[in-house]
Coordinates of C-alpha atoms in Angstrom, one line a residue:
M26 CA -27.8 -145.4 -41.1
A27 CA -25.1 -143.0 -40.7
L28 CA -21.6 -143.4 -42.4
Q29 CA -19.0 -143.5 -39.5
P30 CA -15.6 -144.5 -39.2
L31 CA -14.8 -148.3 -39.4
L32 CA -12.1 -149.3 -36.8
L33 CA -9.9 -152.3 -37.9
A34 CA -11.6 -155.5 -35.8
T35 CA -9.7 -156.2 -32.5
D36 CA -8.1 -159.6 -32.3
S37 CA -10.6 -161.1 -29.9
G38 CA -8.4 -164.1 -29.4
L39 CA -5.2 -162.3 -28.3
K40 CA -6.2 -162.3 -24.5
P41 CA -6.9 -166.0 -24.5
R42 CA -3.9 -166.7 -26.5
I43 CA -1.9 -164.7 -23.9
I44 CA -3.2 -166.3 -20.9
A45 CA -3.5 -169.8 -22.3
G46 CA 0.4 -168.9 -23.3
S47 CA 1.4 -167.5 -20.0
L48 CA -0.4 -170.5 -18.2
G49 CA 1.2 -173.1 -20.0
L50 CA 4.6 -171.7 -19.5
A51 CA 3.9 -171.3 -15.7
I52 CA 2.7 -175.1 -16.0
I53 CA 5.8 -176.3 -17.6
V54 CA 7.9 -174.2 -15.3
S55 CA 6.2 -175.6 -12.3
L56 CA 6.2 -179.1 -13.6
I57 CA 10.3 -178.7 -13.9
F58 CA 10.4 -177.0 -10.8
I59 CA 8.8 -179.7 -8.9
A60 CA 10.3 -182.6 -10.7
V61 CA 13.7 -181.4 -9.9
A62 CA 13.0 -180.2 -6.5
Y63 CA 11.5 -183.6 -5.4
R64 CA 14.2 -185.3 -7.2
L65 CA 16.9 -183.3 -5.2
S66 CA 15.0 -183.5 -1.9
T67 CA 14.6 -187.2 -2.3
E68 CA 18.3 -187.6 -3.5
L69 CA 19.2 -185.5 -0.3
G70 CA 17.0 -187.2 1.9
L71 CA 18.2 -190.3 0.8
D72 CA 22.1 -189.4 1.5
V73 CA 20.8 -188.1 4.8
Q74 CA 19.4 -191.3 5.7
T75 CA 21.8 -193.4 4.4
E76 CA 24.9 -191.6 6.2
S77 CA 22.8 -191.9 9.7
V78 CA 22.2 -195.7 9.0
E79 CA 26.0 -196.4 8.4
T80 CA 26.7 -194.0 10.9
R81 CA 24.7 -196.0 13.6
A82 CA 26.1 -199.4 12.5
N83 CA 29.8 -198.1 12.6
T84 CA 28.9 -196.7 16.1
L85 CA 27.4 -199.9 17.1
V86 CA 30.9 -201.8 16.0
H87 CA 32.8 -199.3 17.6
A88 CA 31.0 -200.3 21.0
L89 CA 31.3 -203.5 21.0
E90 CA 34.7 -202.9 20.0
F91 CA 35.6 -201.1 23.1
D92 CA 33.8 -203.6 24.7
A93 CA 36.0 -206.3 23.7
E94 CA 39.2 -204.6 24.4
N95 CA 38.6 -203.5 27.9
H96 CA 36.7 -206.4 29.3
T97 CA 37.3 -210.0 28.8
H98 CA 34.4 -211.8 27.7
Q99 CA 34.6 -215.3 26.3
G100 CA 32.1 -214.8 23.0
L101 CA 29.3 -212.0 22.3
N102 CA 28.6 -209.8 25.8
T103 CA 24.8 -210.2 25.1
S104 CA 24.2 -208.0 28.3
Y105 CA 26.3 -205.2 27.3
L106 CA 24.9 -205.7 23.4
E107 CA 21.1 -205.7 24.8
H108 CA 21.7 -202.3 27.1
L109 CA 22.8 -200.8 23.4
V110 CA 20.0 -202.0 21.8
A111 CA 17.4 -201.0 24.2
Q112 CA 18.6 -197.7 24.7
H113 CA 20.2 -196.7 21.5
F114 CA 18.7 -199.1 18.5
N115 CA 15.1 -199.7 19.6
D116 CA 13.8 -198.4 16.7
A117 CA 15.7 -200.8 14.6
S118 CA 16.4 -204.4 13.5
I119 CA 19.8 -205.5 14.3
L120 CA 21.8 -208.8 13.5
V121 CA 25.4 -209.5 15.2
I122 CA 27.6 -211.8 14.0
W123 CA 30.7 -212.7 16.3
N124 CA 32.8 -215.4 15.7
G125 CA 29.9 -217.5 14.0
Q126 CA 27.6 -216.4 16.7
T127 CA 24.4 -214.4 15.7
K128 CA 22.4 -212.4 17.4
Q129 CA 18.9 -210.9 16.5
Y130 CA 17.1 -208.0 17.8
G131 CA 13.7 -206.6 16.6
Q132 CA 11.1 -207.7 14.3
I133 CA 12.2 -208.3 10.8
P134 CA 9.3 -209.1 7.9
A135 CA 10.4 -212.7 6.7
D136 CA 10.8 -211.0 2.9
A137 CA 13.1 -208.2 4.2
L138 CA 14.9 -210.9 6.2
A139 CA 15.3 -213.0 3.1
A140 CA 16.7 -210.0 1.5
K141 CA 19.0 -209.5 4.2
M142 CA 20.3 -212.8 4.6
N143 CA 21.4 -212.4 0.8
L144 CA 23.1 -209.4 1.4
M145 CA 25.0 -210.7 4.0
K146 CA 26.4 -213.7 2.4
N147 CA 26.8 -211.7 -0.7
G148 CA 28.7 -209.2 1.4
E149 CA 28.1 -206.2 -1.4
G150 CA 27.7 -202.8 -0.7
K151 CA 27.8 -201.1 2.8
S152 CA 24.0 -199.9 2.5
G153 CA 21.1 -199.6 0.4
L154 CA 17.3 -199.9 0.5
I155 CA 15.1 -203.0 1.0
E156 CA 11.3 -202.4 -0.5
T157 CA 8.7 -205.1 0.5
S158 CA 5.2 -205.5 0.2
T159 CA 4.4 -203.3 3.0
Q160 CA 7.1 -201.1 3.9
T161 CA 10.4 -199.8 3.0
F162 CA 13.8 -200.3 4.8
M163 CA 17.5 -198.7 5.0
W164 CA 19.9 -201.0 5.8
A165 CA 23.7 -200.6 6.7
R166 CA 26.5 -203.3 7.1
A167 CA 29.4 -202.5 9.3
R168 CA 32.6 -204.8 10.0
S169 CA 35.3 -204.5 12.7
P170 CA 39.0 -204.6 11.1
N171 CA 40.3 -205.8 14.8
I172 CA 37.7 -208.6 15.6
E173 CA 35.4 -211.4 13.8
L174 CA 32.2 -208.9 14.3
S175 CA 29.8 -208.0 11.6
V176 CA 26.9 -206.0 12.3
F177 CA 23.7 -205.3 10.3
L178 CA 21.2 -202.7 10.7
L179 CA 18.0 -202.5 9.2
T180 CA 15.7 -199.2 9.9
P181 CA 12.2 -198.5 8.7
V182 CA 12.1 -195.2 6.6
D183 CA 8.6 -194.0 7.6
V184 CA 10.5 -190.8 8.3
F185 CA 11.9 -190.1 5.3
A186 CA 8.6 -191.0 3.4
K187 CA 6.8 -188.4 5.5
G188 CA 9.6 -185.8 4.7
L189 CA 8.9 -186.6 1.2
D190 CA 5.3 -186.1 1.5
A191 CA 5.4 -183.1 3.6
I192 CA 8.1 -181.4 0.7
S193 CA 5.6 -182.6 -1.7
K194 CA 2.8 -180.6 -0.2
R195 CA 5.3 -177.8 -0.1
L196 CA 6.1 -177.9 -3.4
M197 CA 2.2 -177.8 -4.3
L198 CA 1.6 -175.2 -2.7
V199 CA 4.2 -173.0 -4.4
S200 CA 3.3 -174.1 -7.9
I201 CA -0.4 -172.8 -7.0
I202 CA 1.1 -169.7 -6.1
T203 CA 3.1 -169.8 -9.3
L204 CA 0.1 -170.4 -11.3
W205 CA -2.0 -167.6 -9.5
V206 CA 0.8 -165.1 -10.3
A207 CA 0.8 -166.1 -13.7
I208 CA -2.7 -165.7 -14.4
W209 CA -2.4 -162.1 -12.6
G210 CA 0.0 -161.4 -15.1
A211 CA -1.3 -163.1 -18.2
L212 CA -3.9 -160.6 -17.7
S213 CA -2.4 -157.5 -16.9
L214 CA -0.1 -158.2 -20.0
S215 CA -3.0 -159.2 -22.1
A216 CA -4.8 -156.0 -21.1
I217 CA -1.8 -153.8 -21.8
I218 CA -1.1 -155.5 -25.5
S219 CA -4.5 -155.3 -26.7
K220 CA -4.9 -151.8 -25.4
R221 CA -1.4 -150.6 -27.1
F222 CA -2.9 -153.1 -30.3
E223 CA -6.1 -151.5 -30.6
T224 CA -4.6 -147.9 -30.4
I225 CA -2.2 -148.6 -32.9
N226 CA -4.7 -150.2 -35.3
T227 CA -7.1 -147.2 -34.6
R228 CA -4.4 -144.7 -36.0
L229 CA -3.2 -147.0 -38.8
R230 CA -6.7 -147.5 -39.8
D231 CA -7.4 -143.7 -39.4
A232 CA -4.2 -143.1 -41.5
A233 CA -4.9 -145.5 -44.3
S234 CA -8.8 -143.7 -44.5
R235 CA -7.9 -140.6 -44.7
D236 CA -6.8 -138.3 -48.2
N237 CA -3.4 -137.2 -47.2
L238 CA -3.9 -133.8 -48.8
T239 CA -7.5 -132.7 -47.8
G240 CA -8.0 -135.0 -44.6
L241 CA -11.1 -136.3 -45.8
Y242 CA -11.7 -139.7 -45.8
N243 CA -10.7 -141.5 -49.0
R244 CA -12.0 -143.3 -51.6
A245 CA -11.1 -146.6 -50.6
Y246 CA -12.7 -146.3 -46.8
M247 CA -15.8 -144.9 -48.7
L248 CA -16.1 -148.0 -50.9
E249 CA -16.2 -150.0 -47.7
A250 CA -18.3 -147.8 -45.5
F251 CA -21.0 -147.7 -48.3
E252 CA -20.8 -151.9 -48.7
A253 CA -20.9 -152.2 -45.4
R254 CA -24.2 -150.0 -45.2
L255 CA -25.8 -151.8 -47.7
V256 CA -24.6 -155.5 -46.7
T257 CA -25.9 -154.7 -42.9
H258 CA -29.3 -153.4 -44.0
D259 CA -32.4 -155.1 -42.7
K260 CA -33.5 -157.0 -45.7
N261 CA -37.2 -157.2 -43.9
E262 CA -38.0 -153.6 -44.0
A263 CA -38.0 -151.5 -47.0
P264 CA -35.0 -149.7 -47.6
S265 CA -34.6 -146.1 -46.4
P266 CA -34.1 -144.2 -49.4
G267 CA -30.4 -141.9 -49.7
A268 CA -28.5 -140.7 -52.8
F269 CA -24.9 -140.9 -53.5
L270 CA -23.3 -137.7 -55.0
L271 CA -20.3 -137.9 -57.5
M272 CA -18.9 -134.5 -57.8
G273 CA -15.9 -133.3 -60.4
L274 CA -14.6 -129.8 -61.1
N275 CA -14.2 -128.8 -64.6
K276 CA -11.2 -128.1 -66.4
F277 CA -9.5 -128.2 -63.1
K278 CA -5.9 -129.3 -65.3
E279 CA -5.7 -125.3 -66.6
I280 CA -5.4 -124.3 -63.0
N281 CA -2.8 -127.2 -62.4
E282 CA -0.8 -125.8 -65.3
T283 CA -1.3 -122.4 -64.3
I284 CA -0.4 -122.5 -60.8
G285 CA 1.5 -125.5 -60.2
N286 CA 1.2 -128.8 -58.3
I287 CA 1.3 -126.9 -55.0
G288 CA -1.3 -124.4 -55.6
A289 CA -3.6 -126.7 -57.0
D290 CA -3.3 -129.0 -53.9
E291 CA -4.2 -125.3 -51.9
C292 CA -7.7 -125.3 -54.0
L293 CA -8.7 -128.7 -52.9
K294 CA -8.1 -128.3 -49.3
I295 CA -10.1 -125.4 -49.5
L296 CA -12.8 -126.9 -51.3
A297 CA -12.4 -130.0 -49.0
L298 CA -12.9 -127.4 -46.0
K299 CA -15.8 -125.6 -47.4
F300 CA -17.5 -129.1 -48.6
T301 CA -17.4 -130.6 -45.4
K302 CA -19.1 -127.3 -43.9
L303 CA -22.0 -127.7 -46.1
L304 CA -22.9 -131.4 -44.3
P305 CA -23.7 -131.8 -40.9
P306 CA -22.8 -134.9 -39.2
P307 CA -23.8 -137.9 -39.9
S308 CA -23.0 -137.1 -43.4
V309 CA -19.8 -137.5 -44.9
V310 CA -17.7 -136.0 -47.7
Y311 CA -15.2 -138.0 -49.4
R312 CA -12.3 -137.2 -51.7
Y313 CA -13.1 -139.8 -54.5
G314 CA -9.8 -139.6 -56.5
G315 CA -8.0 -136.3 -58.0
D316 CA -10.3 -133.4 -58.6
E317 CA -13.4 -135.8 -57.7
F318 CA -15.6 -135.8 -54.5
A319 CA -18.2 -137.8 -53.2
C320 CA -20.5 -137.4 -50.4
W321 CA -24.2 -140.3 -49.2
I322 CA -26.8 -137.8 -48.0
E323 CA -29.3 -139.9 -46.0
G324 CA -33.2 -140.1 -46.0
A325 CA -34.1 -136.8 -48.2
N326 CA -36.1 -136.5 -51.1
E327 CA -35.2 -135.5 -54.7
Q328 CA -35.5 -131.5 -54.0
Q329 CA -33.7 -131.8 -50.8
I330 CA -30.8 -133.8 -52.6
Q331 CA -31.0 -131.1 -55.4
S332 CA -30.6 -128.5 -53.0
I333 CA -27.7 -130.0 -51.4
A334 CA -26.0 -130.5 -54.6
Q335 CA -26.5 -127.1 -55.8
S336 CA -24.8 -125.7 -52.5
F337 CA -21.9 -127.9 -53.5
V338 CA -21.9 -126.4 -57.0
A339 CA -22.2 -122.7 -55.3
A340 CA -19.5 -123.2 -52.8
A341 CA -17.1 -124.3 -55.9
N342 CA -17.9 -121.3 -57.8
E343 CA -17.3 -118.7 -55.0
A344 CA -13.9 -117.1 -55.9
I345 CA -10.7 -118.8 -54.4
T346 CA -7.5 -116.8 -54.1
V347 CA -4.4 -119.2 -54.1
K348 CA -0.3 -117.7 -54.6
G349 CA -1.9 -114.4 -55.7
W350 CA -4.5 -115.8 -58.2
T351 CA -8.0 -115.7 -58.0
F352 CA -10.0 -118.6 -59.7
N353 CA -13.8 -118.9 -60.0
L354 CA -14.1 -122.9 -60.2
S355 CA -17.2 -124.9 -61.6
L356 CA -18.6 -128.1 -60.2
S357 CA -20.6 -130.9 -62.1
A358 CA -22.2 -133.3 -60.0
G359 CA -24.0 -136.7 -61.0
I360 CA -26.7 -138.1 -58.7
A361 CA -27.7 -141.5 -58.3
L362 CA -30.8 -142.5 -55.8
F363 CA -31.2 -145.2 -53.4
P364 CA -32.8 -147.9 -53.9
R365 CA -34.4 -146.5 -57.1
D366 CA -31.4 -146.6 -59.4
A367 CA -29.7 -149.7 -57.6
M368 CA -29.2 -151.4 -54.7
D369 CA -25.3 -152.6 -55.0
S370 CA -23.0 -150.5 -53.7
K371 CA -20.7 -150.7 -57.1
D372 CA -23.9 -150.4 -59.1
I373 CA -25.2 -147.3 -57.3
I374 CA -21.5 -145.5 -57.7
H375 CA -21.7 -146.5 -61.5
C376 CA -24.9 -145.1 -61.8
A377 CA -23.5 -141.5 -60.1
D378 CA -20.6 -142.0 -62.3
I379 CA -23.0 -142.3 -65.5
A380 CA -25.1 -138.9 -64.0
L381 CA -21.4 -137.3 -63.9
Q382 CA -20.2 -138.1 -67.2
D383 CA -23.5 -136.7 -68.9
A384 CA -23.6 -133.7 -66.7
K385 CA -20.1 -132.6 -68.0
R386 CA -20.5 -133.6 -71.5
S387 CA -23.8 -131.3 -71.4
R388 CA -21.9 -128.4 -69.7
Q389 CA -25.0 -128.6 -66.7
A390 CA -24.1 -128.6 -63.3
L391 CA -26.1 -131.5 -62.0
L392 CA -27.9 -134.2 -63.4
F393 CA -29.8 -137.3 -62.1
Y394 CA -29.2 -140.9 -63.3
N395 CA -31.0 -141.6 -66.3
P396 CA -31.2 -145.5 -67.2
Q397 CA -32.1 -144.7 -70.6
Y398 CA -28.1 -143.3 -71.4
D399 CA -26.8 -145.9 -69.6
E400 CA -26.0 -149.4 -71.6
N401 CA -24.9 -151.0 -68.3
T402 CA -28.4 -150.9 -66.8
Q403 CA -29.1 -152.4 -63.2
L404 CA -30.6 -155.3 -64.9
K405 CA -27.7 -156.6 -66.7
A406 CA -25.8 -155.7 -63.4
L407 CA -28.1 -158.0 -61.6
L408 CA -27.5 -160.5 -64.4
R409 CA -24.0 -160.4 -64.4
N410 CA -23.6 -161.1 -60.9
Q411 CA -26.0 -164.2 -61.2
V412 CA -24.0 -165.7 -64.2
P413 CA -21.1 -167.9 -62.0
G414 CA -24.0 -169.2 -60.0
A415 CA -26.1 -170.2 -63.1
I416 CA -23.0 -171.8 -64.8
A417 CA -22.1 -173.7 -61.7
R418 CA -25.7 -174.9 -61.5
A419 CA -25.7 -175.8 -65.3
D420 CA -28.9 -173.5 -65.6
F421 CA -28.0 -173.0 -69.4
S422 CA -30.1 -175.1 -71.5
M423 CA -29.1 -176.6 -75.3
F424 CA -31.3 -176.1 -78.4
F425 CA -30.6 -177.6 -81.5
Q426 CA -31.1 -175.9 -85.1
P427 CA -30.9 -178.3 -88.1
K428 CA -28.4 -177.8 -91.1
I429 CA -30.1 -179.1 -94.2
D430 CA -28.1 -180.5 -97.0
L431 CA -30.1 -178.5 -99.8
A432 CA -29.1 -181.3 -102.7
T433 CA -30.9 -183.8 -100.6
G434 CA -33.0 -182.0 -98.5
A435 CA -31.4 -184.4 -95.3
I436 CA -30.4 -183.0 -92.2
A437 CA -26.6 -182.4 -92.3
G438 CA -25.8 -181.4 -88.5
V439 CA -27.2 -179.1 -86.0
E440 CA -25.6 -175.8 -84.2
A441 CA -26.0 -176.0 -80.5
L442 CA -27.7 -172.7 -79.1
A443 CA -27.5 -171.8 -75.3
R444 CA -30.8 -170.8 -73.8
W445 CA -31.0 -169.5 -70.4
H446 CA -34.5 -169.6 -68.7
H447 CA -34.0 -167.5 -65.7
S448 CA -36.1 -168.6 -62.6
T449 CA -37.8 -165.1 -62.3
L450 CA -37.0 -163.4 -65.4
G451 CA -38.2 -165.9 -67.9
N452 CA -35.9 -166.4 -71.1
I453 CA -32.6 -164.4 -71.4
P454 CA -31.8 -163.3 -75.0
P455 CA -28.4 -164.7 -76.0
D456 CA -27.6 -161.3 -76.9
V457 CA -28.1 -159.9 -73.6
F458 CA -26.7 -162.8 -71.8
I459 CA -23.7 -163.6 -73.9
P460 CA -21.9 -160.4 -73.4
L461 CA -22.3 -160.6 -69.9
V462 CA -20.5 -163.9 -69.8
E463 CA -17.7 -162.4 -71.3
Q464 CA -17.8 -159.4 -69.2
G465 CA -18.0 -161.2 -66.2
R466 CA -14.7 -163.2 -67.5
E467 CA -16.8 -166.8 -67.1
I468 CA -16.8 -167.3 -70.8
N469 CA -14.1 -170.3 -70.6
A470 CA -16.3 -171.9 -67.6
F471 CA -19.4 -171.4 -69.9
S472 CA -18.1 -172.5 -73.1
R473 CA -16.7 -175.7 -71.3
L474 CA -20.2 -176.5 -70.0
M475 CA -21.3 -175.8 -73.6
L476 CA -18.9 -178.2 -75.2
H477 CA -19.5 -180.8 -72.3
T478 CA -23.0 -180.7 -73.0
A479 CA -23.0 -180.9 -76.8
I480 CA -20.2 -183.9 -76.7
Q481 CA -22.8 -185.7 -74.4
Q482 CA -25.5 -185.4 -76.7
A483 CA -23.6 -186.2 -79.4
K484 CA -22.7 -189.6 -77.9
S485 CA -26.4 -190.2 -76.9
W486 CA -27.4 -189.9 -80.6
H487 CA -24.5 -191.7 -81.5
V488 CA -25.8 -194.8 -79.2
E489 CA -29.0 -194.5 -80.8
G490 CA -27.6 -194.9 -84.5
K491 CA -27.6 -190.9 -85.5
Y492 CA -24.7 -189.4 -86.7
I493 CA -25.2 -186.0 -86.2
P494 CA -22.6 -183.5 -86.4
I495 CA -22.9 -180.6 -83.7
A496 CA -21.3 -177.1 -84.1
V497 CA -20.7 -175.2 -80.7
N498 CA -20.0 -171.5 -80.8
L499 CA -16.9 -170.3 -79.1
S500 CA -15.9 -166.6 -78.1
P501 CA -12.8 -165.1 -79.0
Y502 CA -11.9 -165.0 -75.3
N503 CA -11.6 -168.9 -75.5
L504 CA -8.9 -168.5 -77.6
L505 CA -6.8 -167.6 -74.9
D506 CA -7.8 -170.5 -73.0
N507 CA -4.3 -172.4 -72.9
Q508 CA -6.0 -175.7 -71.8
L509 CA -9.2 -175.7 -74.5
V510 CA -7.8 -177.9 -76.8
E511 CA -6.7 -180.6 -74.1
F512 CA -10.0 -180.2 -72.4
I513 CA -11.9 -180.9 -75.9
Q514 CA -9.7 -183.9 -76.3
S515 CA -10.3 -185.1 -72.9
E516 CA -13.9 -185.0 -73.2
L517 CA -14.0 -186.6 -76.4
E518 CA -12.0 -189.3 -75.0
A519 CA -14.1 -189.7 -71.8
A520 CA -17.6 -189.9 -74.1
D521 CA -15.7 -192.2 -76.3
L522 CA -17.0 -189.9 -79.8
A523 CA -15.5 -189.4 -82.8
P524 CA -14.1 -186.3 -83.3
E525 CA -15.9 -185.8 -86.9
L526 CA -18.8 -185.7 -84.7
L527 CA -17.9 -182.0 -83.4
A528 CA -17.5 -179.0 -85.0
V529 CA -16.6 -175.5 -83.8
E530 CA -17.8 -172.1 -84.7
L531 CA -16.5 -168.9 -84.5
T532 CA -17.3 -164.9 -85.6
E533 CA -15.4 -163.6 -88.2
S534 CA -15.0 -160.7 -86.0
A535 CA -13.9 -162.9 -83.6
T536 CA -11.1 -164.4 -85.6
M537 CA -9.9 -160.8 -86.0
F538 CA -9.3 -160.7 -82.3
D539 CA -5.8 -162.2 -83.2
V540 CA -5.4 -164.3 -86.2
N541 CA -2.2 -166.1 -85.4
L542 CA -3.7 -167.0 -82.3
A543 CA -6.6 -168.3 -84.0
Q544 CA -4.5 -169.9 -86.7
R545 CA -2.6 -172.0 -83.8
V546 CA -5.5 -172.9 -82.2
F547 CA -7.8 -174.0 -85.1
T548 CA -4.6 -175.9 -86.4
E549 CA -4.4 -178.1 -83.2
L550 CA -8.4 -178.6 -83.3
R551 CA -8.3 -179.4 -86.7
D552 CA -5.2 -181.9 -86.1
M553 CA -7.3 -183.7 -84.2
G554 CA -10.5 -184.0 -86.5
I555 CA -12.8 -181.5 -85.2
K556 CA -14.2 -179.3 -87.8
I557 CA -13.5 -175.6 -88.0
S558 CA -16.3 -172.9 -89.1
I559 CA -16.7 -169.6 -89.7
D560 CA -19.9 -167.5 -89.0
D561 CA -21.0 -164.6 -90.0
F562 CA -18.7 -164.3 -93.0
G563 CA -18.3 -161.7 -95.5
T564 CA -19.2 -159.3 -92.6
G565 CA -15.2 -158.2 -92.1
M566 CA -12.6 -156.4 -93.7
S567 CA -10.5 -159.1 -94.7
S568 CA -12.9 -162.1 -95.1
M569 CA -11.0 -163.3 -98.2
S570 CA -7.8 -163.4 -96.6
Y571 CA -9.1 -165.7 -93.8
L572 CA -9.6 -168.4 -96.5
Q573 CA -5.9 -168.5 -97.2
I574 CA -4.6 -167.9 -93.6
L575 CA -7.0 -170.1 -91.6
P576 CA -7.4 -173.6 -91.7
I577 CA -10.8 -174.0 -91.7
D578 CA -13.7 -176.6 -93.3
C579 CA -17.0 -174.5 -93.4
V580 CA -17.9 -171.0 -94.3
K581 CA -21.1 -169.8 -93.0
L582 CA -22.8 -166.5 -94.8
D583 CA -24.3 -164.0 -93.0
R584 CA -27.9 -163.8 -93.1
S585 CA -27.2 -160.1 -94.4
F586 CA -26.5 -161.7 -98.2
I587 CA -29.2 -164.2 -98.1
E588 CA -32.0 -161.6 -96.9
N589 CA -32.8 -160.2 -100.7
I590 CA -30.8 -163.2 -102.7
Q591 CA -33.7 -164.0 -104.8
T592 CA -34.6 -160.3 -105.9
D593 CA -31.5 -158.1 -105.8
K594 CA -29.0 -159.2 -108.3
V595 CA -26.1 -158.1 -107.0
A596 CA -26.7 -159.8 -103.5
H597 CA -27.1 -162.7 -105.7
A598 CA -23.8 -162.1 -107.9
I599 CA -21.8 -161.7 -104.4
V600 CA -23.3 -164.7 -102.9
S601 CA -22.4 -166.9 -106.4
C602 CA -19.2 -165.4 -106.1
M603 CA -18.3 -166.5 -102.5
V604 CA -19.7 -169.8 -103.0
S605 CA -17.8 -170.2 -106.3
L606 CA -14.5 -169.2 -104.7
C607 CA -15.2 -171.4 -101.2
H608 CA -15.7 -174.1 -103.5
T609 CA -12.3 -174.0 -105.4
L610 CA -10.6 -173.7 -101.9
G611 CA -12.5 -177.0 -100.7
K612 CA -14.6 -175.0 -97.9
T613 CA -18.4 -176.3 -97.3
V614 CA -20.6 -173.5 -97.8
V615 CA -23.9 -172.7 -95.4
A616 CA -26.5 -170.0 -95.9
E617 CA -27.4 -168.6 -92.3
G618 CA -31.3 -166.8 -91.7
V619 CA -33.0 -168.9 -94.6
E620 CA -36.8 -168.0 -94.1
T621 CA -38.5 -168.3 -97.6
E622 CA -38.7 -171.1 -100.2
S623 CA -37.4 -168.6 -103.0
Q624 CA -34.2 -168.0 -100.9
S625 CA -33.8 -172.0 -100.6
R626 CA -34.4 -172.3 -104.5
A627 CA -31.9 -169.5 -105.5
L628 CA -29.4 -170.8 -103.0
R629 CA -29.5 -174.3 -104.5
E630 CA -29.3 -173.0 -108.0
I631 CA -26.1 -171.1 -107.3
G632 CA -24.5 -174.6 -105.5
C633 CA -24.6 -173.5 -101.7
D634 CA -24.0 -176.8 -99.9
Q635 CA -26.4 -176.4 -96.4
A636 CA -29.0 -173.6 -95.3
Q637 CA -30.0 -172.7 -91.9
G638 CA -33.0 -170.6 -90.8
Y639 CA -36.6 -170.7 -89.5
L640 CA -37.7 -172.1 -93.2
F641 CA -36.1 -175.5 -92.1
A642 CA -36.5 -175.4 -88.4
R643 CA -36.3 -173.2 -85.0
P644 CA -34.0 -174.1 -82.6
L645 CA -35.4 -177.2 -81.1
R646 CA -35.1 -179.2 -77.5
V647 CA -33.6 -182.5 -77.9
N648 CA -36.9 -184.0 -77.2
D649 CA -39.0 -181.8 -79.5
K650 CA -41.3 -183.8 -81.7
E651 CA -40.2 -181.6 -84.6
L652 CA -36.6 -182.6 -84.3
I653 CA -37.0 -185.9 -83.7
D654 CA -39.2 -186.1 -86.7
W655 CA -35.9 -184.8 -88.6
F656 CA -33.6 -187.7 -87.4
R657 CA -36.6 -190.2 -88.4
A658 CA -37.0 -188.9 -92.0
E659 CA -35.4 -191.0 -94.8
V660 CA -37.2 -189.1 -97.3
P661 CA -35.6 -185.6 -97.7
A662 CA -37.6 -182.7 -96.1
I663 CA -37.6 -180.5 -98.8
A664 CA -39.4 -181.2 -102.4
I665 CA -35.9 -180.2 -104.4
D666 CA -37.9 -180.5 -107.8
T667 CA -41.0 -178.3 -106.4
G668 CA -39.3 -176.0 -104.0
N669 CA -42.2 -177.2 -101.5
R670 CA -42.0 -178.6 -98.2
A671 CA -42.8 -182.2 -97.9

């Protein structure tokens, strides 16, 4: 797969959001427009209808007044009134009151009539609406100021309703047109904005991916592209081989000092141009940083890769003239092969870097990666990446190695030892996985898992009537955990376990990490009642001073002092002095690595308190019969008088 420039992912949701926003805005505007227009039309129609009904009522009153003034009648001129109604008011219901005489024309619904009569009696208002179960009417009242004449006019508002219906349909049409225009505008706007964003993002991406000096793709882009290549690889197929070249100029600092930064930059530009011409597409040359370049070669064998690398070296060796100075540069290259050396992008870069450093140290032009010279092998990298998951799943188990009271032969406690049984690799030694845990900065989570497991096990034994103190090893990095003491206290309280049944051990070298910090943490733990033990004692340069500075309860002598204690008088004398000094200071002494009866006998003669080693028991699981037998034994496991095991 070729490494092509990676563009910023376009916002796939931008167009839908613009369209949705435009439509939403158009709908809101349309609803507001329709509501306002409908309200205004209703009010205008109502005003027009009211004015019309009132005018008709007043017209009828004026006509009757004129008739009364110009003709002499006894009472209401019904023939004239009927003529007026027939000619001009045949669509209305009319009630005329003349000196107490009432005439009614037109059909009035019963409920409208009742409402009308109430209005007539109450005499409130000049006009209004009457809504019945089947229809709506507009009414108006008019009185003559000169004669005893009142007119009540009731007109159905069908025309008004039809007008509003027509207005509603037109407003709906307007809203549909508005929405259509909004959709068209939103699509056009979203296309313009998306295109503009895409163009700008592409320019920004390309600018961020390029080295300002040489114009080559930079290291950040290389890492992203390289990672993308490996992640998107089809795992069902065998990976196509490739090689990663990391190249560095030798003694380039001297050129920089000779002709200055500007001249040195010109050298790098010239080299970048040469390197680019050596690799046809799709291969890419990157500026890795400073005076280092890198490239990825796809699908070539070792001979072809070596030939390409040598062409880079030869190009760098060609004379370069800058600012009147002529230079013959030299280049070293480190080569890592994929997938032989590594499967992960970070690991293959690491392998190439190791090969480059080896090439520079040995003053060779190029070297392939050799795992024999790399302490951080691919296996360790694989395990390091799996440590967090193993901690989360609690894949680490706990073994226990008894500590024996040399005076009685009884078990005095156990040391908790972490073990990792890998699902495919089997048992991983502690000296392999413990550094990986610390390197990956998972040590706090790991140690908390071990502390929790140990406290729960001590509580389980306590319930069974076995008062067995458990010692847990801590890392110097745990001293930096501000919540360590609080965590241990909460775990003890949750398990309802006496603090005396828990001990913590740190190696002497760990206390050198920060003596003041160790003193503070040890003091807090000891104040809780937890025992503090120093492991591998005697291997450091300041062993004796620690006995005075640190609040410790137990000293564990390093196995190097025990190995020849029965035959080496110097070793015997050193152990004897350390035991005597520790006893004077009130410290318990434990000897590690006891493997023979003669070592055990010599330690008892010296007065050592406890011993631990394969002579007594290997690290055991909690359900191992040998460990259970230790807990059940009431007779000392070591025959003190004879030195023989029972």
